[in-house]
PDB file of C-alpha atoms in Angstrom:
ATOM      1  CA  UNK A   1       0.000   0.000   0.000  1.00  0.00           C
ATOM      2  CA  UNK A   2       2.841   2.403   0.738  1.00  0.00           C
ATOM      3  CA  UNK A   3       4.313   1.673  -2.655  1.00  0.00           C
ATOM      4  CA  UNK A   4       1.057   2.526  -4.413  1.00  0.00           C
ATOM      5  CA  UNK A   5       0.819   5.843  -2.543  1.00  0.00           C
ATOM      6  CA  UNK A   6       4.328   6.859  -3.528  1.00  0.00           C
ATOM      7  CA  UNK A   7       3.697   5.947  -7.129  1.00  0.00           C
ATOM      8  CA  UNK A   8       0.519   8.030  -7.216  1.00  0.00           C
ATOM      9  CA  UNK A   9       2.291  11.019  -5.644  1.00  0.00           C
ATOM     10  CA  UNK A  10       5.179  10.821  -8.098  1.00  0.00           C
ATOM     11  CA  UNK A  11       2.716  10.625 -11.017  1.00  0.00           C
ATOM     12  CA  UNK A  12       0.879  13.702  -9.808  1.00  0.00           C
ATOM     13  CA  UNK A  13       4.144  15.604  -9.475  1.00  0.00           C
ATOM     14  CA  UNK A  14       5.181  14.590 -12.995  1.00  0.00           C
ATOM     15  CA  UNK A  15       1.817  15.706 -14.365  1.00  0.00           C
ATOM     16  CA  UNK A  16       2.063  19.063 -12.525  1.00  0.00           C
ATOM     17  CA  UNK A  17       5.604  19.594 -13.862  1.00  0.00           C
ATOM     18  CA  UNK A  18       4.447  18.866 -17.441  1.00  0.00           C
ATOM     19  CA  UNK A  19       1.596  21.347 -17.096  1.00  0.00           C
ATOM     20  CA  UNK A  20       3.988  24.025 -15.812  1.00  0.00           C
ATOM     21  CA  UNK A  21       6.364  23.389 -18.695  1.00  0.00           C
ATOM     22  CA  UNK A  22       3.449  23.618 -21.146  1.00  0.00           C
ATOM     23  CA  UNK A  23       2.201  26.875 -19.626  1.00  0.00           C
ATOM     24  CA  UNK A  24       5.733  28.326 -19.654  1.00  0.00           C
ATOM     25  CA  UNK A  25       6.182  27.323 -23.297  1.00  0.00           C
ATOM     26  CA  UNK A  26       2.888  28.966 -24.272  1.00  0.00           C
ATOM     27  CA  UNK A  27       3.802  32.150 -22.387  1.00  0.00           C
ATOM     28  CA  UNK A  28       7.225  32.234 -24.013  1.00  0.00           C
ATOM     29  CA  UNK A  29       5.654  31.789 -27.434  1.00  0.00           C
ATOM     30  CA  UNK A  30       3.340  34.756 -26.805  1.00  0.00           C
ATOM     31  CA  UNK A  31       6.290  36.867 -25.660  1.00  0.00           C
ATOM     32  CA  UNK A  32       8.327  35.986 -28.765  1.00  0.00           C
ATOM     33  CA  UNK A  33       5.327  36.660 -30.995  1.00  0.00           C
ATOM     34  CA  UNK A  34       4.830  40.080 -29.392  1.00  0.00           C
ATOM     35  CA  UNK A  35       8.502  40.948 -29.864  1.00  0.00           C
ATOM     36  CA  UNK A  36       8.331  39.946 -33.550  1.00  0.00           C
ATOM     37  CA  UNK A  37       5.193  42.045 -34.121  1.00  0.00           C
ATOM     38  CA  UNK A  38       6.732  45.095 -32.455  1.00  0.00           C
ATOM     39  CA  UNK A  39      10.021  44.668 -34.342  1.00  0.00           C
ATOM     40  CA  UNK A  40       8.243  44.323 -37.707  1.00  0.00           C
ATOM     41  CA  UNK A  41       6.147  47.378 -36.937  1.00  0.00           C
ATOM     42  CA  UNK A  42       9.219  49.491 -36.149  1.00  0.00           C
ATOM     43  CA  UNK A  43      11.046  48.159 -39.190  1.00  0.00           C
ATOM     44  CA  UNK A  44       8.058  48.920 -41.446  1.00  0.00           C
ATOM     45  CA  UNK A  45       7.775  52.453 -40.037  1.00  0.00           C
ATOM     46  CA  UNK A  46      11.487  53.093 -40.604  1.00  0.00           C
ATOM     47  CA  UNK A  47      11.296  51.688 -44.136  1.00  0.00           C
ATOM     48  CA  UNK A  48       8.265  53.828 -45.005  1.00  0.00           C
ATOM     49  CA  UNK A  49       9.930  56.896 -43.528  1.00  0.00           C
ATOM     50  CA  UNK A  50      13.122  56.235 -45.477  1.00  0.00           C
ATOM     51  CA  UNK A  51      11.195  55.617 -48.707  1.00  0.00           C
ATOM     52  CA  UNK A  52       9.213  58.804 -48.187  1.00  0.00           C
ATOM     53  CA  UNK A  53      12.409  60.833 -47.695  1.00  0.00           C
ATOM     54  CA  UNK A  54      14.020  59.359 -50.804  1.00  0.00           C
ATOM     55  CA  UNK A  55      10.887  60.035 -52.846  1.00  0.00           C
ATOM     56  CA  UNK A  56      10.674  63.627 -51.594  1.00  0.00           C
ATOM     57  CA  UNK A  57      14.336  64.257 -52.441  1.00  0.00           C
ATOM     58  CA  UNK A  58      13.821  62.798 -55.912  1.00  0.00           C
ATOM     59  CA  UNK A  59      10.808  65.059 -56.420  1.00  0.00           C
ATOM     60  CA  UNK A  60      12.896  68.105 -55.478  1.00  0.00           C
ATOM     61  CA  UNK A  61      15.668  67.130 -57.878  1.00  0.00           C
ATOM     62  CA  UNK A  62      13.177  66.507 -60.670  1.00  0.00           C
ATOM     63  CA  UNK A  63      11.482  69.856 -60.080  1.00  0.00           C
ATOM     64  CA  UNK A  64      14.841  71.641 -60.206  1.00  0.00           C
ATOM     65  CA  UNK A  65      15.739  69.900 -63.457  1.00  0.00           C
ATOM     66  CA  UNK A  66      12.371  70.718 -65.038  1.00  0.00           C
ATOM     67  CA  UNK A  67      12.528  74.365 -64.046  1.00  0.00           C
ATOM     68  CA  UNK A  68      16.121  74.689 -65.268  1.00  0.00           C
ATOM     69  CA  UNK A  69      15.074  73.239 -68.614  1.00  0.00           C
ATOM     70  CA  UNK A  70      12.152  75.644 -68.794  1.00  0.00           C
ATOM     71  CA  UNK A  71      14.299  78.704 -68.122  1.00  0.00           C
ATOM     72  CA  UNK A  72      16.922  77.409 -70.574  1.00  0.00           C
ATOM     73  CA  UNK A  73      14.324  77.268 -73.334  1.00  0.00           C
ATOM     74  CA  UNK A  74      13.104  80.758 -72.480  1.00  0.00           C
ATOM     75  CA  UNK A  75      16.648  82.143 -72.558  1.00  0.00           C
ATOM     76  CA  UNK A  76      17.276  80.603 -75.972  1.00  0.00           C
ATOM     77  CA  UNK A  77      14.235  82.436 -77.326  1.00  0.00           C
ATOM     78  CA  UNK A  78      15.150  85.685 -75.571  1.00  0.00           C
ATOM     79  CA  UNK A  79      18.651  85.556 -77.080  1.00  0.00           C
ATOM     80  CA  UNK A  80      17.174  85.865 -80.572  1.00  0.00           C
ATOM     81  CA  UNK A  81      15.353  89.102 -79.731  1.00  0.00           C
ATOM     82  CA  UNK A  82      17.384  91.739 -81.567  1.00  0.00           C
ATOM     83  CA  UNK A  83      15.640  94.599 -79.713  1.00  0.00           C
ATOM     84  CA  UNK A  84      17.925  94.132 -76.696  1.00  0.00           C
ATOM     85  CA  UNK A  85      20.532  96.887 -76.508  1.00  0.00           C
ATOM     86  CA  UNK A  86      22.270  95.726 -73.314  1.00  0.00           C
ATOM     87  CA  UNK A  87      22.359  92.947 -70.724  1.00  0.00           C
ATOM     88  CA  UNK A  88      19.857  94.805 -68.567  1.00  0.00           C
ATOM     89  CA  UNK A  89      17.278  94.367 -71.330  1.00  0.00           C
ATOM     90  CA  UNK A  90      18.124  90.670 -71.533  1.00  0.00           C
ATOM     91  CA  UNK A  91      17.758  90.305 -67.750  1.00  0.00           C
ATOM     92  CA  UNK A  92      14.421  92.105 -67.678  1.00  0.00           C
ATOM     93  CA  UNK A  93      12.950  89.980 -70.457  1.00  0.00           C
ATOM     94  CA  UNK A  94      14.279  86.790 -68.869  1.00  0.00           C
ATOM     95  CA  UNK A  95      12.752  87.696 -65.506  1.00  0.00           C
ATOM     96  CA  UNK A  96       9.392  88.604 -67.032  1.00  0.00           C
ATOM     97  CA  UNK A  97       9.075  85.481 -69.176  1.00  0.00           C
ATOM     98  CA  UNK A  98      10.383  83.215 -66.404  1.00  0.00           C
ATOM     99  CA  UNK A  99       7.743  84.510 -63.985  1.00  0.00           C
ATOM    100  CA  UNK A 100       4.978  83.446 -66.350  1.00  0.00           C
ATOM    101  CA  UNK A 101       6.555  80.004 -66.725  1.00  0.00           C
ATOM    102  CA  UNK A 102       7.025  79.648 -62.949  1.00  0.00           C
ATOM    103  CA  UNK A 103       3.341  80.384 -62.262  1.00  0.00           C
ATOM    104  CA  UNK A 104       2.281  77.698 -64.705  1.00  0.00           C
ATOM    105  CA  UNK A 105       4.738  75.220 -63.219  1.00  0.00           C
ATOM    106  CA  UNK A 106       3.612  75.984 -59.650  1.00  0.00           C
ATOM    107  CA  UNK A 107      -0.021  75.304 -60.582  1.00  0.00           C
ATOM    108  CA  UNK A 108       0.904  72.046 -62.290  1.00  0.00           C
ATOM    109  CA  UNK A 109       3.037  70.948 -59.318  1.00  0.00           C
ATOM    110  CA  UNK A 110       0.287  71.736 -56.797  1.00  0.00           C
ATOM    111  CA  UNK A 111      -2.007  69.299 -58.617  1.00  0.00           C
ATOM    112  CA  UNK A 112       0.551  66.488 -58.366  1.00  0.00           C
ATOM    113  CA  UNK A 113       2.065  66.900 -54.907  1.00  0.00           C
ATOM    114  CA  UNK A 114       1.876  69.246 -51.875  1.00  0.00           C
ATOM    115  CA  UNK A 115       4.976  71.289 -52.635  1.00  0.00           C
ATOM    116  CA  UNK A 116       5.844  74.956 -53.049  1.00  0.00           C
ATOM    117  CA  UNK A 117       8.335  75.541 -55.858  1.00  0.00           C
ATOM    118  CA  UNK A 118       9.840  78.756 -57.139  1.00  0.00           C
ATOM    119  CA  UNK A 119      12.661  79.841 -59.420  1.00  0.00           C
ATOM    120  CA  UNK A 120      13.848  83.360 -60.142  1.00  0.00           C
ATOM    121  CA  UNK A 121      16.494  84.769 -62.457  1.00  0.00           C
ATOM    122  CA  UNK A 122      19.344  86.291 -60.460  1.00  0.00           C
ATOM    123  CA  UNK A 123      21.128  87.560 -63.557  1.00  0.00           C
ATOM    124  CA  UNK A 124      23.174  86.727 -66.631  1.00  0.00           C
ATOM    125  CA  UNK A 125      26.461  85.283 -65.405  1.00  0.00           C
ATOM    126  CA  UNK A 126      28.259  84.944 -68.757  1.00  0.00           C
ATOM    127  CA  UNK A 127      27.512  87.134 -71.745  1.00  0.00           C
ATOM    128  CA  UNK A 128      27.044  86.020 -75.343  1.00  0.00           C
ATOM    129  CA  UNK A 129      26.557  87.793 -78.656  1.00  0.00           C
ATOM    130  CA  UNK A 130      23.742  86.954 -81.054  1.00  0.00           C
ATOM    131  CA  UNK A 131      23.222  87.988 -84.650  1.00  0.00           C
ATOM    132  CA  UNK A 132      20.360  87.510 -87.066  1.00  0.00           C
ATOM    133  CA  UNK A 133      21.417  88.653 -90.498  1.00  0.00           C
ATOM    134  CA  UNK A 134      21.598  88.129 -94.242  1.00  0.00           C
ATOM    135  CA  UNK A 135      25.251  89.243 -94.497  1.00  0.00           C
ATOM    136  CA  UNK A 136      27.513  86.477 -95.752  1.00  0.00           C
ATOM    137  CA  UNK A 137      31.247  85.939 -95.695  1.00  0.00           C
ATOM    138  CA  UNK A 138      33.065  85.416 -92.410  1.00  0.00           C
ATOM    139  CA  UNK A 139      30.244  85.519 -89.877  1.00  0.00           C
ATOM    140  CA  UNK A 140      32.319  84.440 -86.883  1.00  0.00           C
ATOM    141  CA  UNK A 141      35.964  84.916 -85.913  1.00  0.00           C
ATOM    142  CA  UNK A 142      37.447  84.104 -82.517  1.00  0.00           C
ATOM    143  CA  UNK A 143      41.070  85.025 -83.245  1.00  0.00           C
ATOM    144  CA  UNK A 144      40.839  88.009 -80.904  1.00  0.00           C
ATOM    145  CA  UNK A 145      38.775  86.133 -78.309  1.00  0.00           C
ATOM    146  CA  UNK A 146      39.776  83.751 -75.561  1.00  0.00           C
ATOM    147  CA  UNK A 147      36.967  81.379 -76.490  1.00  0.00           C
ATOM    148  CA  UNK A 148      35.220  80.268 -79.647  1.00  0.00           C
ATOM    149  CA  UNK A 149      32.184  78.404 -78.381  1.00  0.00           C
ATOM    150  CA  UNK A 150      29.064  78.449 -80.535  1.00  0.00           C
ATOM    151  CA  UNK A 151      25.682  77.622 -79.018  1.00  0.00           C
ATOM    152  CA  UNK A 152      23.286  78.239 -81.904  1.00  0.00           C
ATOM    153  CA  UNK A 153      23.804  78.312 -85.676  1.00  0.00           C
ATOM    154  CA  UNK A 154      20.798  78.110 -88.007  1.00  0.00           C
ATOM    155  CA  UNK A 155      20.367  78.815 -91.726  1.00  0.00           C
ATOM    156  CA  UNK A 156      16.990  79.488 -93.389  1.00  0.00           C
ATOM    157  CA  UNK A 157      16.331  79.039 -97.091  1.00  0.00           C
ATOM    158  CA  UNK A 158      13.083  79.588 -98.968  1.00  0.00           C
ATOM    159  CA  UNK A 159      11.638  76.538-100.671  1.00  0.00           C
ATOM    160  CA  UNK A 160      12.224  78.192-104.063  1.00  0.00           C
ATOM    161  CA  UNK A 161      15.897  78.948-103.329  1.00  0.00           C
ATOM    162  CA  UNK A 162      17.763  78.511-106.620  1.00  0.00           C
ATOM    163  CA  UNK A 163      21.458  78.778-105.942  1.00  0.00           C
ATOM    164  CA  UNK A 164      24.316  77.344-103.930  1.00  0.00           C
ATOM    165  CA  UNK A 165      25.454  78.084-100.384  1.00  0.00           C
ATOM    166  CA  UNK A 166      28.481  76.674 -98.585  1.00  0.00           C
ATOM    167  CA  UNK A 167      28.990  76.784 -94.813  1.00  0.00           C
ATOM    168  CA  UNK A 168      32.558  76.234 -93.649  1.00  0.00           C
ATOM    169  CA  UNK A 169      33.817  75.708 -90.089  1.00  0.00           C
ATOM    170  CA  UNK A 170      37.458  76.354 -89.127  1.00  0.00           C
ATOM    171  CA  UNK A 171      38.709  77.149 -92.647  1.00  0.00           C
ATOM    172  CA  UNK A 172      37.968  74.045 -94.683  1.00  0.00           C
ATOM    173  CA  UNK A 173      38.013  71.663 -91.721  1.00  0.00           C
ATOM    174  CA  UNK A 174      34.299  70.863 -92.078  1.00  0.00           C
ATOM    175  CA  UNK A 175      31.765  72.119 -94.555  1.00  0.00           C
ATOM    176  CA  UNK A 176      28.222  71.630 -95.792  1.00  0.00           C
ATOM    177  CA  UNK A 177      27.161  72.586 -99.313  1.00  0.00           C
ATOM    178  CA  UNK A 178      23.506  73.107-100.234  1.00  0.00           C
ATOM    179  CA  UNK A 179      22.238  73.450-103.809  1.00  0.00           C
ATOM    180  CA  UNK A 180      18.661  74.505-104.435  1.00  0.00           C
ATOM    181  CA  UNK A 181      16.590  73.791-107.542  1.00  0.00           C
ATOM    182  CA  UNK A 182      13.043  72.703-106.631  1.00  0.00           C
ATOM    183  CA  UNK A 183      14.631  70.096-104.323  1.00  0.00           C
ATOM    184  CA  UNK A 184      17.728  70.555-102.177  1.00  0.00           C
ATOM    185  CA  UNK A 185      20.876  68.600-102.860  1.00  0.00           C
ATOM    186  CA  UNK A 186      23.118  68.540 -99.788  1.00  0.00           C
ATOM    187  CA  UNK A 187      26.756  67.548 -99.593  1.00  0.00           C
ATOM    188  CA  UNK A 188      27.158  66.859 -95.888  1.00  0.00           C
ATOM    189  CA  UNK A 189      30.163  66.900 -93.538  1.00  0.00           C
ATOM    190  CA  UNK A 190      31.048  63.356 -94.622  1.00  0.00           C
ATOM    191  CA  UNK A 191      31.176  64.530 -98.256  1.00  0.00           C
ATOM    192  CA  UNK A 192      28.147  62.405 -99.053  1.00  0.00           C
ATOM    193  CA  UNK A 193      25.209  63.509-101.213  1.00  0.00           C
ATOM    194  CA  UNK A 194      21.840  63.789 -99.531  1.00  0.00           C
ATOM    195  CA  UNK A 195      18.740  65.003-101.435  1.00  0.00           C
ATOM    196  CA  UNK A 196      15.748  66.396 -99.497  1.00  0.00           C
ATOM    197  CA  UNK A 197      12.384  67.702-100.672  1.00  0.00           C
ATOM    198  CA  UNK A 198      11.063  70.893 -99.056  1.00  0.00           C
ATOM    199  CA  UNK A 199       7.480  71.326 -98.007  1.00  0.00           C
ATOM    200  CA  UNK A 200       5.655  74.609 -98.480  1.00  0.00           C
ATOM    201  CA  UNK A 201       7.468  77.478 -96.744  1.00  0.00           C
ATOM    202  CA  UNK A 202      10.991  77.800 -95.370  1.00  0.00           C
ATOM    203  CA  UNK A 203      13.569  75.085 -94.812  1.00  0.00           C
ATOM    204  CA  UNK A 204      15.587  75.458 -91.600  1.00  0.00           C
ATOM    205  CA  UNK A 205      19.050  73.905 -91.327  1.00  0.00           C
ATOM    206  CA  UNK A 206      20.233  73.674 -87.717  1.00  0.00           C
ATOM    207  CA  UNK A 207      23.995  73.102 -87.721  1.00  0.00           C
ATOM    208  CA  UNK A 208      24.067  72.913 -83.889  1.00  0.00           C
ATOM    209  CA  UNK A 209      21.723  69.950 -83.564  1.00  0.00           C
ATOM    210  CA  UNK A 210      21.995  68.438 -87.052  1.00  0.00           C
ATOM    211  CA  UNK A 211      18.265  68.705 -87.730  1.00  0.00           C
ATOM    212  CA  UNK A 212      16.449  69.962 -90.829  1.00  0.00           C
ATOM    213  CA  UNK A 213      12.912  71.339 -90.549  1.00  0.00           C
ATOM    214  CA  UNK A 214      10.467  71.989 -93.373  1.00  0.00           C
ATOM    215  CA  UNK A 215      11.189  68.914 -95.489  1.00  0.00           C
ATOM    216  CA  UNK A 216       8.999  65.951 -96.353  1.00  0.00           C
ATOM    217  CA  UNK A 217      11.156  63.311 -94.681  1.00  0.00           C
ATOM    218  CA  UNK A 218      12.489  64.752 -91.418  1.00  0.00           C
ATOM    219  CA  UNK A 219      14.062  61.368 -90.633  1.00  0.00           C
ATOM    220  CA  UNK A 220      16.826  62.112 -93.111  1.00  0.00           C
ATOM    221  CA  UNK A 221      20.345  60.720 -93.427  1.00  0.00           C
ATOM    222  CA  UNK A 222      22.046  64.093 -93.917  1.00  0.00           C
ATOM    223  CA  UNK A 223      24.883  64.760 -91.480  1.00  0.00           C
ATOM    224  CA  UNK A 224      24.863  68.549 -91.212  1.00  0.00           C
ATOM    225  CA  UNK A 225      26.005  68.964 -87.605  1.00  0.00           C
ATOM    226  CA  UNK A 226      28.919  71.322 -88.111  1.00  0.00           C
ATOM    227  CA  UNK A 227      28.965  72.561 -84.520  1.00  0.00           C
ATOM    228  CA  UNK A 228      30.313  70.300 -81.779  1.00  0.00           C
ATOM    229  CA  UNK A 229      29.306  71.840 -78.435  1.00  0.00           C
ATOM    230  CA  UNK A 230      32.483  70.558 -76.782  1.00  0.00           C
ATOM    231  CA  UNK A 231      34.821  72.298 -79.217  1.00  0.00           C
ATOM    232  CA  UNK A 232      35.949  75.870 -79.859  1.00  0.00           C
ATOM    233  CA  UNK A 233      35.897  77.442 -83.303  1.00  0.00           C
ATOM    234  CA  UNK A 234      38.215  79.931 -84.917  1.00  0.00           C
ATOM    235  CA  UNK A 235      35.883  80.914 -87.747  1.00  0.00           C
ATOM    236  CA  UNK A 236      32.651  80.250 -89.594  1.00  0.00           C
ATOM    237  CA  UNK A 237      32.029  81.252 -93.211  1.00  0.00           C
ATOM    238  CA  UNK A 238      28.845  81.465 -95.264  1.00  0.00           C
ATOM    239  CA  UNK A 239      29.466  81.739 -99.006  1.00  0.00           C
ATOM    240  CA  UNK A 240      26.374  82.128-101.181  1.00  0.00           C
ATOM    241  CA  UNK A 241      25.428  83.450-104.606  1.00  0.00           C
ATOM    242  CA  UNK A 242      21.985  84.402-103.265  1.00  0.00           C
ATOM    243  CA  UNK A 243      20.631  86.102-100.198  1.00  0.00           C
ATOM    244  CA  UNK A 244      20.313  83.826 -97.140  1.00  0.00           C
ATOM    245  CA  UNK A 245      19.071  84.296 -93.595  1.00  0.00           C
ATOM    246  CA  UNK A 246      20.916  82.935 -90.571  1.00  0.00           C
ATOM    247  CA  UNK A 247      21.079  83.117 -86.755  1.00  0.00           C
ATOM    248  CA  UNK A 248      24.192  82.722 -84.660  1.00  0.00           C
ATOM    249  CA  UNK A 249      24.857  82.855 -80.913  1.00  0.00           C
ATOM    250  CA  UNK A 250      28.410  82.607 -79.566  1.00  0.00           C
ATOM    251  CA  UNK A 251      30.019  83.111 -76.200  1.00  0.00           C
ATOM    252  CA  UNK A 252      31.401  86.522 -75.314  1.00  0.00           C
ATOM    253  CA  UNK A 253      30.467  90.144 -75.851  1.00  0.00           C
ATOM    254  CA  UNK A 254      32.968  91.013 -78.583  1.00  0.00           C
ATOM    255  CA  UNK A 255      31.896  91.513 -82.209  1.00  0.00           C
ATOM    256  CA  UNK A 256      31.589  88.153 -83.920  1.00  0.00           C
ATOM    257  CA  UNK A 257      33.088  89.278 -87.200  1.00  0.00           C
ATOM    258  CA  UNK A 258      31.551  89.512 -90.641  1.00  0.00           C
ATOM    259  CA  UNK A 259      29.301  92.292 -91.819  1.00  0.00           C
ATOM    260  CA  UNK A 260      26.587  91.809 -89.223  1.00  0.00           C
ATOM    261  CA  UNK A 261      26.194  93.710 -85.975  1.00  0.00           C
ATOM    262  CA  UNK A 262      25.274  91.642 -82.954  1.00  0.00           C
ATOM    263  CA  UNK A 263      23.200  92.231 -79.852  1.00  0.00           C
ATOM    264  CA  UNK A 264      23.757  91.048 -76.260  1.00  0.00           C
ATOM    265  CA  UNK A 265      22.559  87.625 -75.188  1.00  0.00           C
ATOM    266  CA  UNK A 266      22.949  85.187 -72.300  1.00  0.00           C
ATOM    267  CA  UNK A 267      25.407  82.291 -72.271  1.00  0.00           C
ATOM    268  CA  UNK A 268      24.874  81.256 -68.635  1.00  0.00           C
ATOM    269  CA  UNK A 269      22.177  82.383 -66.203  1.00  0.00           C
ATOM    270  CA  UNK A 270      22.172  82.270 -62.391  1.00  0.00           C
ATOM    271  CA  UNK A 271      18.925  80.995 -60.876  1.00  0.00           C
ATOM    272  CA  UNK A 272      17.620  80.975 -57.313  1.00  0.00           C
ATOM    273  CA  UNK A 273      15.584  77.852 -56.630  1.00  0.00           C
ATOM    274  CA  UNK A 274      13.238  76.975 -53.756  1.00  0.00           C
ATOM    275  CA  UNK A 275      11.428  73.725 -52.983  1.00  0.00           C
ATOM    276  CA  UNK A 276       9.376  73.386 -49.781  1.00  0.00           C
ATOM    277  CA  UNK A 277       7.278  70.535 -48.393  1.00  0.00           C
ATOM    278  CA  UNK A 278       6.461  69.352 -44.868  1.00  0.00           C
ATOM    279  CA  UNK A 279       9.416  66.934 -45.100  1.00  0.00           C
ATOM    280  CA  UNK A 280      12.033  68.810 -47.116  1.00  0.00           C
ATOM    281  CA  UNK A 281      13.207  72.361 -47.719  1.00  0.00           C
ATOM    282  CA  UNK A 282      15.680  73.301 -50.468  1.00  0.00           C
ATOM    283  CA  UNK A 283      16.903  76.819 -51.151  1.00  0.00           C
ATOM    284  CA  UNK A 284      19.925  77.291 -53.367  1.00  0.00           C
ATOM    285  CA  UNK A 285      21.445  79.263 -56.223  1.00  0.00           C
ATOM    286  CA  UNK A 286      22.892  77.538 -59.273  1.00  0.00           C
ATOM    287  CA  UNK A 287      24.066  78.256 -62.808  1.00  0.00           C
ATOM    288  CA  UNK A 288      22.324  77.112 -65.973  1.00  0.00           C
ATOM    289  CA  UNK A 289      24.074  76.852 -69.322  1.00  0.00           C
ATOM    290  CA  UNK A 290      21.660  78.308 -71.861  1.00  0.00           C
ATOM    291  CA  UNK A 291      22.808  75.860 -74.527  1.00  0.00           C
ATOM    292  CA  UNK A 292      23.487  73.029 -72.103  1.00  0.00           C
ATOM    293  CA  UNK A 293      20.841  70.884 -73.816  1.00  0.00           C
ATOM    294  CA  UNK A 294      23.182  70.736 -76.814  1.00  0.00           C
ATOM    295  CA  UNK A 295      26.185  69.571 -74.815  1.00  0.00           C
TER     296      UNK A 295
END
């Protein structure tokens, strides 16, 4: 009988110990589960916060790039306005036209994201000279200048142009020859023949970008890009047996040469840029190259 009592007591103790172990295991499992939930919650919050910051920074950089491009385009148009007598006129026109662009951009931005953006023209940092003329011959000479960078060089010919015009860069280094007689026959910089058919109006040859506008097939094979934006030029010549119309913008305020008189233009412009949200604030001044889209 004593043996049976001891056996029963030992069995009860074993059962109690198993129940305690089971309860402890369940409690530990709940504790571990709680820790995992809390850790995942913190990690998720940190990840979302980090992602939000990265996205906000990217938005600010994109807005700056878009506004710089907008002002660059405006400055390129302003440079061709021959009514400007001095840099003050160029600055005033840039500021006025940029304000209109900024208002439109602010309205568009407000519809996409809660941000306040602003850009203002501080001033022209580097001067350029622009000409729009029909005078031929040597239209550009940098021998007396410390730089010979050309940002814009365009030739316009009427669709009924019946003659020959040759554009030469750096004294026979590169040239493009255009012959007109109902269609245009072009001898490009690779000395290859390239015929194009004009549409009604004026044909525009852009030697800075290599594009031709006003022709039936604008996806042409003509290589007319005379101007490399990473190079300096000593001279540019236009030789023609008929009257032609061209535009040229080059760095510096000295006379460009040739028989045309130039007017002041902008080569680089300083901008003041602001971007404000609840998470990020950017306020800085930076320089924009007016013909940086061609570099």
